[in-house]
mmCIF file of C-alpha atoms (C1' of nucleotides) in Angstrom:
data_model
loop_
_atom_site.group_PDB
_atom_site.id
_atom_site.type_symbol
_atom_site.label_atom_id
_atom_site.label_comp_id
_atom_site.label_asym_id
_atom_site.label_seq_id
_atom_site.Cartn_x
_atom_site.Cartn_y
_atom_site.Cartn_z
ATOM 1 C CA UNK A 22 142.754 80.941 159.118
ATOM 2 C CA UNK A 23 139.338 80.977 160.822
ATOM 3 C CA UNK A 24 140.768 81.554 164.301
ATOM 4 C CA UNK A 25 138.376 83.626 166.416
ATOM 5 C CA UNK A 26 140.717 84.730 169.231
ATOM 6 C CA UNK A 27 143.329 86.857 167.448
ATOM 7 C CA UNK A 28 142.916 89.931 169.672
ATOM 8 C CA UNK A 29 142.695 88.012 172.940
ATOM 9 C CA UNK A 30 145.627 85.777 172.068
ATOM 10 C CA UNK A 31 147.851 88.749 171.207
ATOM 11 C CA UNK A 32 147.068 90.651 174.343
ATOM 12 C CA UNK A 33 147.416 87.700 176.702
ATOM 13 C CA UNK A 34 150.686 86.567 175.156
ATOM 14 C CA UNK A 35 152.303 90.015 175.183
ATOM 15 C CA UNK A 36 151.187 90.770 178.743
ATOM 16 C CA UNK A 37 152.433 87.406 179.966
ATOM 17 C CA UNK A 38 155.802 87.835 178.273
ATOM 18 C CA UNK A 39 156.418 91.302 179.610
ATOM 19 C CA UNK A 40 155.605 90.121 183.114
ATOM 20 C CA UNK A 41 157.246 86.693 183.159
ATOM 21 C CA UNK A 42 160.193 86.958 180.765
ATOM 22 C CA UNK A 43 163.545 85.633 181.930
ATOM 23 C CA UNK A 44 166.329 88.117 182.557
ATOM 24 C CA UNK A 45 168.785 87.230 179.782
ATOM 25 C CA UNK A 46 171.937 89.175 178.800
ATOM 26 C CA UNK A 47 170.712 90.029 175.287
ATOM 27 C CA UNK A 48 167.467 91.392 176.704
ATOM 28 C CA UNK A 49 169.324 94.401 178.108
ATOM 29 C CA UNK A 50 169.908 95.867 174.650
ATOM 30 C CA UNK A 51 168.263 96.731 171.380
ATOM 31 C CA UNK A 52 171.571 97.009 169.534
ATOM 32 C CA UNK A 53 170.848 95.078 166.312
ATOM 33 C CA UNK A 54 174.418 93.753 166.255
ATOM 34 C CA UNK A 55 174.104 92.296 169.745
ATOM 35 C CA UNK A 56 170.675 90.823 168.988
ATOM 36 C CA UNK A 57 172.191 89.341 165.841
ATOM 37 C CA UNK A 58 175.026 87.678 167.771
ATOM 38 C CA UNK A 59 172.598 86.255 170.317
ATOM 39 C CA UNK A 60 170.282 84.868 167.649
ATOM 40 C CA UNK A 61 173.104 83.164 165.770
ATOM 41 C CA UNK A 62 174.407 81.603 168.978
ATOM 42 C CA UNK A 63 170.896 80.430 169.840
ATOM 43 C CA UNK A 64 170.457 78.548 166.569
ATOM 44 C CA UNK A 65 169.984 74.903 167.619
ATOM 45 C CA UNK A 66 171.511 75.808 170.966
ATOM 46 C CA UNK A 67 169.993 76.130 174.420
ATOM 47 C CA UNK A 68 169.790 79.396 176.325
ATOM 48 C CA UNK A 69 171.808 78.131 179.298
ATOM 49 C CA UNK A 70 174.596 77.021 176.983
ATOM 50 C CA UNK A 71 174.720 80.334 175.144
ATOM 51 C CA UNK A 72 174.823 82.734 178.123
ATOM 52 C CA UNK A 73 178.544 82.407 179.027
ATOM 53 C CA UNK A 74 179.562 82.396 175.357
ATOM 54 C CA UNK A 75 177.536 85.545 174.682
ATOM 55 C CA UNK A 76 179.016 87.397 177.644
ATOM 56 C CA UNK A 77 182.585 86.475 176.730
ATOM 57 C CA UNK A 78 181.934 87.354 173.092
ATOM 58 C CA UNK A 79 180.651 90.818 173.963
ATOM 59 C CA UNK A 80 183.669 91.502 176.152
ATOM 60 C CA UNK A 81 185.986 90.778 173.215
ATOM 61 C CA UNK A 82 183.780 92.029 170.363
ATOM 62 C CA UNK A 83 181.503 94.761 171.766
ATOM 63 C CA UNK A 84 180.997 96.327 168.351
ATOM 64 C CA UNK A 85 180.465 95.161 164.817
ATOM 65 C CA UNK A 86 183.719 96.846 163.764
ATOM 66 C CA UNK A 87 185.792 94.900 166.295
ATOM 67 C CA UNK A 88 184.297 91.618 165.149
ATOM 68 C CA UNK A 89 184.956 92.493 161.507
ATOM 69 C CA UNK A 90 188.655 93.064 162.246
ATOM 70 C CA UNK A 91 189.216 89.965 164.392
ATOM 71 C CA UNK A 92 191.517 87.155 163.218
ATOM 72 C CA UNK A 93 189.427 84.102 162.406
ATOM 73 C CA UNK A 94 191.405 81.919 164.795
ATOM 74 C CA UNK A 95 190.697 84.305 167.680
ATOM 75 C CA UNK A 96 187.030 84.366 166.713
ATOM 76 C CA UNK A 97 186.814 80.561 166.564
ATOM 77 C CA UNK A 98 188.481 80.350 169.974
ATOM 78 C CA UNK A 99 185.456 82.223 171.353
ATOM 79 C CA UNK A 100 183.155 79.710 169.640
ATOM 80 C CA UNK A 101 185.104 76.659 170.845
ATOM 81 C CA UNK A 102 182.704 74.048 172.251
ATOM 82 C CA UNK A 103 179.577 75.786 170.963
ATOM 83 C CA UNK A 104 179.397 73.761 167.751
ATOM 84 C CA UNK A 105 178.273 74.553 164.202
ATOM 85 C CA UNK A 106 181.421 76.581 163.660
ATOM 86 C CA UNK A 107 180.316 77.860 160.244
ATOM 87 C CA UNK A 108 177.949 80.108 162.215
ATOM 88 C CA UNK A 109 180.933 82.075 163.504
ATOM 89 C CA UNK A 110 182.554 82.418 160.098
ATOM 90 C CA UNK A 111 179.263 83.400 158.467
ATOM 91 C CA UNK A 112 178.598 85.946 161.224
ATOM 92 C CA UNK A 113 181.933 87.619 160.595
ATOM 93 C CA UNK A 114 181.298 87.624 156.839
ATOM 94 C CA UNK A 115 177.915 89.190 157.569
ATOM 95 C CA UNK A 116 179.211 92.047 159.707
ATOM 96 C CA UNK A 117 181.858 92.783 157.087
ATOM 97 C CA UNK A 118 179.081 93.061 154.485
ATOM 98 C CA UNK A 119 177.228 95.491 156.747
ATOM 99 C CA UNK A 120 180.327 97.689 156.978
ATOM 100 C CA UNK A 121 181.006 97.579 153.255
ATOM 101 C CA UNK A 122 177.484 97.849 151.870
ATOM 102 C CA UNK A 123 175.317 99.437 154.566
ATOM 103 C CA UNK A 124 177.616 101.950 156.268
ATOM 104 C CA UNK A 125 177.816 99.858 159.420
ATOM 105 C CA UNK A 126 174.039 99.955 160.009
ATOM 106 C CA UNK A 127 172.292 96.580 160.181
ATOM 107 C CA UNK A 128 169.476 96.755 157.578
ATOM 108 C CA UNK A 129 165.943 97.133 158.985
ATOM 109 C CA UNK A 130 164.082 95.329 156.207
ATOM 110 C CA UNK A 131 163.800 91.659 155.291
ATOM 111 C CA UNK A 132 164.963 92.073 151.707
ATOM 112 C CA UNK A 133 168.367 93.489 152.602
ATOM 113 C CA UNK A 134 169.026 91.741 155.902
ATOM 114 C CA UNK A 135 168.322 88.362 154.305
ATOM 115 C CA UNK A 136 171.219 88.860 151.910
ATOM 116 C CA UNK A 137 173.689 88.782 154.790
ATOM 117 C CA UNK A 138 175.685 85.606 155.304
ATOM 118 C CA UNK A 139 174.207 83.375 157.958
ATOM 119 C CA UNK A 140 170.885 85.214 158.203
ATOM 120 C CA UNK A 141 168.035 82.955 157.109
ATOM 121 C CA UNK A 142 164.275 83.474 157.384
ATOM 122 C CA UNK A 143 164.152 82.969 161.146
ATOM 123 C CA UNK A 144 167.126 85.134 162.118
ATOM 124 C CA UNK A 145 165.982 87.898 159.778
ATOM 125 C CA UNK A 146 162.586 88.034 161.470
ATOM 126 C CA UNK A 147 164.108 87.804 164.930
ATOM 127 C CA UNK A 148 166.439 90.764 164.421
ATOM 128 C CA UNK A 149 163.796 92.867 162.662
ATOM 129 C CA UNK A 150 161.206 92.290 165.373
ATOM 130 C CA UNK A 151 163.416 92.369 168.472
ATOM 131 C CA UNK A 152 165.814 95.181 167.519
ATOM 132 C CA UNK A 153 163.501 97.260 165.297
ATOM 133 C CA UNK A 154 160.039 96.152 166.519
ATOM 134 C CA UNK A 155 159.015 95.375 162.927
ATOM 135 C CA UNK A 156 156.022 93.023 162.570
ATOM 136 C CA UNK A 157 157.943 90.225 160.846
ATOM 137 C CA UNK A 158 157.550 86.487 161.411
ATOM 138 C CA UNK A 159 160.339 84.569 163.188
ATOM 139 C CA UNK A 160 159.383 80.899 163.038
ATOM 140 C CA UNK A 161 161.611 78.417 164.834
ATOM 141 C CA UNK A 162 160.979 75.041 166.436
ATOM 142 C CA UNK A 163 159.332 76.625 169.478
ATOM 143 C CA UNK A 164 156.935 78.681 167.394
ATOM 144 C CA UNK A 165 155.914 75.708 165.264
ATOM 145 C CA UNK A 166 155.212 73.664 168.381
ATOM 146 C CA UNK A 167 153.203 76.406 170.098
ATOM 147 C CA UNK A 168 151.160 77.325 167.048
ATOM 148 C CA UNK A 169 150.573 73.722 166.003
ATOM 149 C CA UNK A 170 148.763 73.410 169.332
ATOM 150 C CA UNK A 171 147.060 76.800 169.424
ATOM 151 C CA UNK A 172 145.743 76.360 165.880
ATOM 152 C CA UNK A 173 145.558 72.524 165.979
ATOM 153 C CA UNK A 174 147.740 72.136 162.891
ATOM 154 C CA UNK A 175 148.611 68.537 162.016
ATOM 155 C CA UNK A 176 150.992 69.133 159.113
ATOM 156 C CA UNK A 177 154.401 67.433 159.353
ATOM 157 C CA UNK A 178 156.828 70.082 160.643
ATOM 158 C CA UNK A 179 159.789 68.074 159.307
ATOM 159 C CA UNK A 180 158.769 69.120 155.777
ATOM 160 C CA UNK A 181 160.246 72.455 154.616
ATOM 161 C CA UNK A 182 156.985 73.554 153.002
ATOM 162 C CA UNK A 183 155.155 73.300 156.322
ATOM 163 C CA UNK A 184 157.059 76.273 157.696
ATOM 164 C CA UNK A 185 155.246 78.512 155.211
ATOM 165 C CA UNK A 186 151.966 77.652 156.923
ATOM 166 C CA UNK A 187 153.318 78.880 160.245
ATOM 167 C CA UNK A 188 154.892 81.998 158.755
ATOM 168 C CA UNK A 189 151.530 82.906 157.242
ATOM 169 C CA UNK A 190 149.836 82.263 160.586
ATOM 170 C CA UNK A 191 152.267 84.561 162.417
ATOM 171 C CA UNK A 192 151.659 87.298 159.875
ATOM 172 C CA UNK A 193 147.981 87.228 160.819
ATOM 173 C CA UNK A 194 148.445 86.787 164.545
ATOM 174 C CA UNK A 195 151.348 89.128 165.251
ATOM 175 C CA UNK A 196 150.650 92.251 167.297
ATOM 176 C CA UNK A 197 151.633 95.073 164.925
ATOM 177 C CA UNK A 198 152.368 97.400 167.844
ATOM 178 C CA UNK A 199 154.358 94.885 169.918
ATOM 179 C CA UNK A 200 156.144 92.681 167.431
ATOM 180 C CA UNK A 201 159.178 92.228 169.671
ATOM 181 C CA UNK A 202 157.242 91.022 172.696
ATOM 182 C CA UNK A 203 154.879 88.965 170.560
ATOM 183 C CA UNK A 204 157.622 86.977 168.808
ATOM 184 C CA UNK A 205 159.705 86.572 171.941
ATOM 185 C CA UNK A 206 156.531 85.646 173.810
ATOM 186 C CA UNK A 207 155.822 82.777 171.417
ATOM 187 C CA UNK A 208 159.365 81.441 171.936
ATOM 188 C CA UNK A 209 159.348 82.027 175.681
ATOM 189 C CA UNK A 210 156.027 80.195 175.923
ATOM 190 C CA UNK A 211 157.528 77.277 174.005
ATOM 191 C CA UNK A 212 160.535 77.227 176.312
ATOM 192 C CA UNK A 213 158.772 77.615 179.671
ATOM 193 C CA UNK A 214 155.190 76.339 179.305
ATOM 194 C CA UNK A 215 154.397 74.747 175.955
ATOM 195 C CA UNK A 216 157.184 72.188 176.166
ATOM 196 C CA UNK A 217 157.667 69.226 173.781
ATOM 197 C CA UNK A 218 156.492 66.673 176.357
ATOM 198 C CA UNK A 219 154.163 67.355 179.275
ATOM 199 C CA UNK A 220 153.105 70.899 178.386
ATOM 200 C CA UNK A 221 152.066 72.871 181.471
ATOM 201 C CA UNK A 222 148.679 73.833 180.093
ATOM 202 C CA UNK A 223 147.255 74.751 183.501
ATOM 203 C CA UNK A 224 149.853 77.536 183.760
ATOM 204 C CA UNK A 225 149.417 78.719 180.182
ATOM 205 C CA UNK A 226 148.318 82.332 179.653
ATOM 206 C CA UNK A 227 146.588 81.459 176.373
ATOM 207 C CA UNK A 228 145.011 78.100 177.144
ATOM 208 C CA UNK A 229 141.504 79.549 176.719
ATOM 209 C CA UNK A 230 142.479 80.368 173.150
ATOM 210 C CA UNK A 231 144.310 77.105 172.429
ATOM 211 C CA UNK A 232 142.437 74.893 169.979
ATOM 212 C CA UNK A 233 144.313 71.720 170.936
ATOM 213 C CA UNK A 234 143.697 72.365 174.649
ATOM 214 C CA UNK A 235 139.982 72.860 174.015
ATOM 215 C CA UNK A 236 139.351 70.275 171.301
ATOM 216 C CA UNK A 237 142.418 68.078 170.848
ATOM 217 C CA UNK A 238 145.524 66.613 172.405
ATOM 218 C CA UNK A 239 148.279 69.213 172.843
ATOM 219 C CA UNK A 240 150.790 66.594 174.003
ATOM 220 C CA UNK A 241 150.495 64.803 170.634
ATOM 221 C CA UNK A 242 151.420 67.887 168.601
ATOM 222 C CA UNK A 243 153.329 68.826 166.595
ATOM 223 C CA UNK A 244 153.486 65.959 164.107
ATOM 224 C CA UNK A 245 157.070 65.342 163.105
ATOM 225 C CA UNK A 246 158.354 62.552 160.879
ATOM 226 C CA UNK A 247 161.831 61.269 161.500
ATOM 227 C CA UNK A 248 164.407 59.271 159.642
ATOM 228 C CA UNK A 249 168.063 59.287 160.564
ATOM 229 C CA UNK A 250 170.724 56.810 159.637
ATOM 230 C CA UNK A 251 173.748 57.331 161.849
ATOM 231 C CA UNK A 252 177.163 56.630 160.348
ATOM 232 C CA UNK A 253 180.051 55.280 162.411
ATOM 233 C CA UNK A 254 183.762 55.903 161.812
ATOM 234 C CA UNK A 255 186.753 54.790 163.895
ATOM 235 C CA UNK A 256 189.841 56.975 164.191
ATOM 236 C CA UNK A 257 193.275 56.688 165.716
ATOM 237 C CA UNK A 258 194.542 59.966 167.161
ATOM 238 C CA UNK A 259 198.259 60.409 167.850
ATOM 239 C CA UNK A 260 199.608 62.865 170.377
ATOM 240 C CA UNK A 261 203.216 62.938 169.308
ATOM 241 C CA UNK A 262 205.801 64.820 171.380
ATOM 242 C CA UNK A 263 209.381 65.469 170.332
ATOM 243 C CA UNK A 264 212.538 65.805 172.445
ATOM 244 C CA UNK A 265 211.923 69.539 172.932
ATOM 245 C CA UNK A 266 208.426 68.928 174.298
ATOM 246 C CA UNK A 267 206.695 70.166 171.173
ATOM 247 C CA UNK A 268 203.605 68.374 169.867
ATOM 248 C CA UNK A 269 202.567 67.646 166.293
ATOM 249 C CA UNK A 270 199.325 69.407 165.308
ATOM 250 C CA UNK A 271 197.274 69.692 162.136
ATOM 251 C CA UNK A 272 194.515 72.011 160.938
ATOM 252 C CA UNK A 273 191.343 70.595 159.381
ATOM 253 C CA UNK A 274 190.322 71.618 155.839
ATOM 254 C CA UNK A 275 188.531 74.924 155.367
ATOM 255 C CA UNK A 276 185.383 73.165 154.191
ATOM 256 C CA UNK A 277 183.255 70.498 155.808
ATOM 257 C CA UNK A 278 183.034 69.080 159.309
ATOM 258 C CA UNK A 279 184.798 71.203 161.961
ATOM 259 C CA UNK A 280 186.256 73.442 159.264
ATOM 260 C CA UNK A 281 189.558 75.162 160.117
ATOM 261 C CA UNK A 282 189.626 73.709 163.617
ATOM 262 C CA UNK A 283 192.868 72.220 164.955
ATOM 263 C CA UNK A 284 193.478 68.640 166.046
ATOM 264 C CA UNK A 285 196.082 66.101 166.953
ATOM 265 C CA UNK A 286 196.866 64.059 163.840
ATOM 266 C CA UNK A 287 193.940 61.751 163.176
ATOM 267 C CA UNK A 288 193.703 58.828 160.742
ATOM 268 C CA UNK A 289 190.958 56.350 160.024
ATOM 269 C CA UNK A 290 191.598 53.266 162.133
ATOM 270 C CA UNK A 291 193.547 50.448 160.453
ATOM 271 C CA UNK A 292 195.731 47.633 161.746
ATOM 272 C CA UNK A 293 198.892 49.410 160.613
ATOM 273 C CA UNK A 294 197.740 53.009 160.938
ATOM 274 C CA UNK A 295 200.488 53.896 163.411
ATOM 275 C CA UNK A 296 203.196 52.642 161.057
ATOM 276 C CA UNK A 297 201.691 54.500 158.118
ATOM 277 C CA UNK A 298 201.386 57.639 160.208
ATOM 278 C CA UNK A 299 205.012 57.430 161.372
ATOM 279 C CA UNK A 300 206.270 56.874 157.850
ATOM 280 C CA UNK A 301 204.227 59.718 156.434
ATOM 281 C CA UNK A 302 205.643 62.196 158.954
ATOM 282 C CA UNK A 303 209.136 60.653 158.885
ATOM 283 C CA UNK A 304 208.986 60.010 162.617
ATOM 284 C CA UNK A 305 211.333 57.960 164.721
ATOM 285 C CA UNK A 306 208.876 56.652 167.265
ATOM 286 C CA UNK A 307 210.538 55.396 170.404
ATOM 287 C CA UNK A 308 207.540 54.365 172.468
ATOM 288 C CA UNK A 309 203.779 54.686 172.360
ATOM 289 C CA UNK A 310 200.965 54.022 174.795
ATOM 290 C CA UNK A 311 197.171 54.275 174.718
ATOM 291 C CA UNK A 312 195.723 57.363 176.444
ATOM 292 C CA UNK A 313 191.989 56.885 176.236
ATOM 293 C CA UNK A 314 189.163 55.492 174.121
ATOM 294 C CA UNK A 315 185.801 57.176 173.764
ATOM 295 C CA UNK A 316 182.815 57.784 171.535
ATOM 296 C CA UNK A 317 181.869 61.245 170.256
ATOM 297 C CA UNK A 318 178.343 61.634 168.916
ATOM 298 C CA UNK A 319 177.532 64.280 166.295
ATOM 299 C CA UNK A 320 174.015 64.877 165.029
ATOM 300 C CA UNK A 321 174.630 62.752 161.939
ATOM 301 C CA UNK A 322 177.607 60.517 162.721
ATOM 302 C CA UNK A 323 179.570 58.886 165.515
ATOM 303 C CA UNK A 324 183.336 58.920 165.964
ATOM 304 C CA UNK A 325 184.966 56.034 167.794
ATOM 305 C CA UNK A 326 188.266 57.475 168.958
ATOM 306 C CA UNK A 327 191.406 55.705 170.145
ATOM 307 C CA UNK A 328 194.004 58.184 171.331
ATOM 308 C CA UNK A 329 197.684 57.335 171.764
ATOM 309 C CA UNK A 330 200.647 59.189 173.207
ATOM 310 C CA UNK A 331 204.106 58.738 171.691
ATOM 311 C CA UNK A 332 207.615 60.150 171.844
ATOM 312 C CA UNK A 333 209.563 60.765 168.681
ATOM 313 C CA UNK A 334 212.863 62.282 167.706
ATOM 314 C CA UNK A 335 212.469 65.763 166.301
ATOM 315 C CA UNK A 336 211.205 65.652 162.727
ATOM 316 C CA UNK A 337 211.126 68.280 160.012
ATOM 317 C CA UNK A 338 207.701 67.733 158.527
ATOM 318 C CA UNK A 339 204.507 69.066 160.062
ATOM 319 C CA UNK A 340 203.599 71.742 162.600
ATOM 320 C CA UNK A 341 205.274 71.135 165.946
ATOM 321 C CA UNK A 342 203.866 73.449 168.585
ATOM 322 C CA UNK A 343 204.525 74.141 172.236
ATOM 323 C CA UNK A 344 201.878 73.558 174.868
ATOM 324 C CA UNK A 345 201.433 77.297 175.212
ATOM 325 C CA UNK A 346 200.790 77.635 171.477
ATOM 326 C CA UNK A 347 198.305 74.759 171.515
ATOM 327 C CA UNK A 348 196.302 76.434 174.280
ATOM 328 C CA UNK A 349 195.521 79.287 171.884
ATOM 329 C CA UNK A 350 194.209 77.081 169.065
ATOM 330 C CA UNK A 351 190.486 76.419 168.558
ATOM 331 C CA UNK A 352 189.874 72.696 168.928
ATOM 332 C CA UNK A 353 186.665 70.617 168.810
ATOM 333 C CA UNK A 354 185.462 68.926 171.975
ATOM 334 C CA UNK A 355 186.888 65.452 171.223
ATOM 335 C CA UNK A 356 190.365 66.992 170.938
ATOM 336 C CA UNK A 357 189.874 69.037 174.102
ATOM 337 C CA UNK A 358 189.006 65.790 175.857
ATOM 338 C CA UNK A 359 192.300 64.225 174.721
ATOM 339 C CA UNK A 360 194.216 67.400 175.610
ATOM 340 C CA UNK A 361 192.809 67.322 179.138
ATOM 341 C CA UNK A 362 193.919 63.695 179.504
ATOM 342 C CA UNK A 363 197.438 64.607 178.362
ATOM 343 C CA UNK A 364 197.720 67.501 180.802
ATOM 344 C "C1'" DA B 9 163.582 68.431 149.063
ATOM 345 C "C1'" DA B 10 167.414 66.383 151.293
ATOM 346 C "C1'" DA B 11 171.796 66.328 153.393
ATOM 347 C "C1'" DG B 12 175.603 68.290 156.127
ATOM 348 C "C1'" DC B 13 176.767 70.702 160.117
ATOM 349 C "C1'" DG B 14 178.172 70.303 167.057
ATOM 350 C "C1'" DG B 15 177.303 69.633 171.282
ATOM 351 C "C1'" DG B 16 174.712 68.930 175.278
ATOM 352 C "C1'" DG B 17 170.390 68.470 178.032
ATOM 353 C "C1'" DT B 18 165.993 65.930 178.886
ATOM 354 C "C1'" DT B 19 163.056 62.077 179.089
ATOM 355 C "C1'" DA C 2 168.372 55.547 173.079
ATOM 356 C "C1'" DA C 3 165.584 58.991 171.091
ATOM 357 C "C1'" DC C 4 164.416 63.548 170.887
ATOM 358 C "C1'" DC C 5 165.094 68.359 171.056
ATOM 359 C "C1'" DC C 6 167.215 72.853 170.901
ATOM 360 C "C1'" DA C 7 165.736 81.063 169.367
ATOM 361 C "C1'" DG C 8 168.439 77.078 161.799
ATOM 362 C "C1'" DC C 9 171.460 77.989 157.682
ATOM 363 C "C1'" DT C 10 173.927 76.566 153.542
ATOM 364 C "C1'" DT C 11 174.843 73.628 149.881
ATOM 365 C "C1'" DT C 12 173.524 70.240 146.647
#
DNA sequence: AAAGCGGGGTT
DNA sequence: AACCCAGCTTT
């Protein structure tokens, strides 16, 4: 690696972290289960977003056993609005594996913990280092940004193989006695100081040991290629209420986008989609009116939603639920938006 | 190696 | 509007 400041970098980073770290709910524990939950929630998700979800989750599922026993719908309700809902289902599958195969003890080595559903290379290293203080790499977007600057690495971080370079670097740099503070320090530095744009180098505890600060251009690292083609789809959504005040609902498939989440019936927009919808459900629609139109942007596609409200005579087909029942169902944000408009 | 998978904040 | 965020799974 040919980096001359290993000892100084370690010491400065760990000291800075232990002095300046934010007071976060999951930093009050070393329970591997709780660290696990926090790390899964934090995947592609900001700290400020996660905090209320984590607190609510720990009130309902304070132990691994209670999470293992929870109905999936109740679990998803706790994840509602957080996104990437497969994380929640994988987490539950993972804790069940721990109970069945490891006597309820989260494994303390990479080989075993990596077998658990939802635990990839990053989360494995995060749990091992934070809960067990094991000197294991935990390379996320923050770490790649920080180390690309400290070590002046110009490889494209969008390429999967590039992550191996950073994992190898962490293995050499990591403080074997303070793995927890070292790994968290790298991420905390990325969050507070070594930001994507306008890094605050003058406040940085390791700027003396930063190759890009000394010899390069920190603000132009890391190198990241990008190519995204956004897809667009238009949907009609029908909020259909019968004479008893019950509303027609449907559950999404168990695989794919928003798996197992509930929604008001939704069909791809066509000129006669309302007629087709009414025929399919054998509805006797008496009146309908537009509620709202909006755009919902996912990471890889955009929904253009037209929502309508309608009254129908009571029909046999489909799941007709009361407002109280609907409140208990996990729904994605676009549906919550429509539900708010209805109420 | 590439694609699918949420939602929201920042610039 | 583009980018980013304490990434993982499937193909």
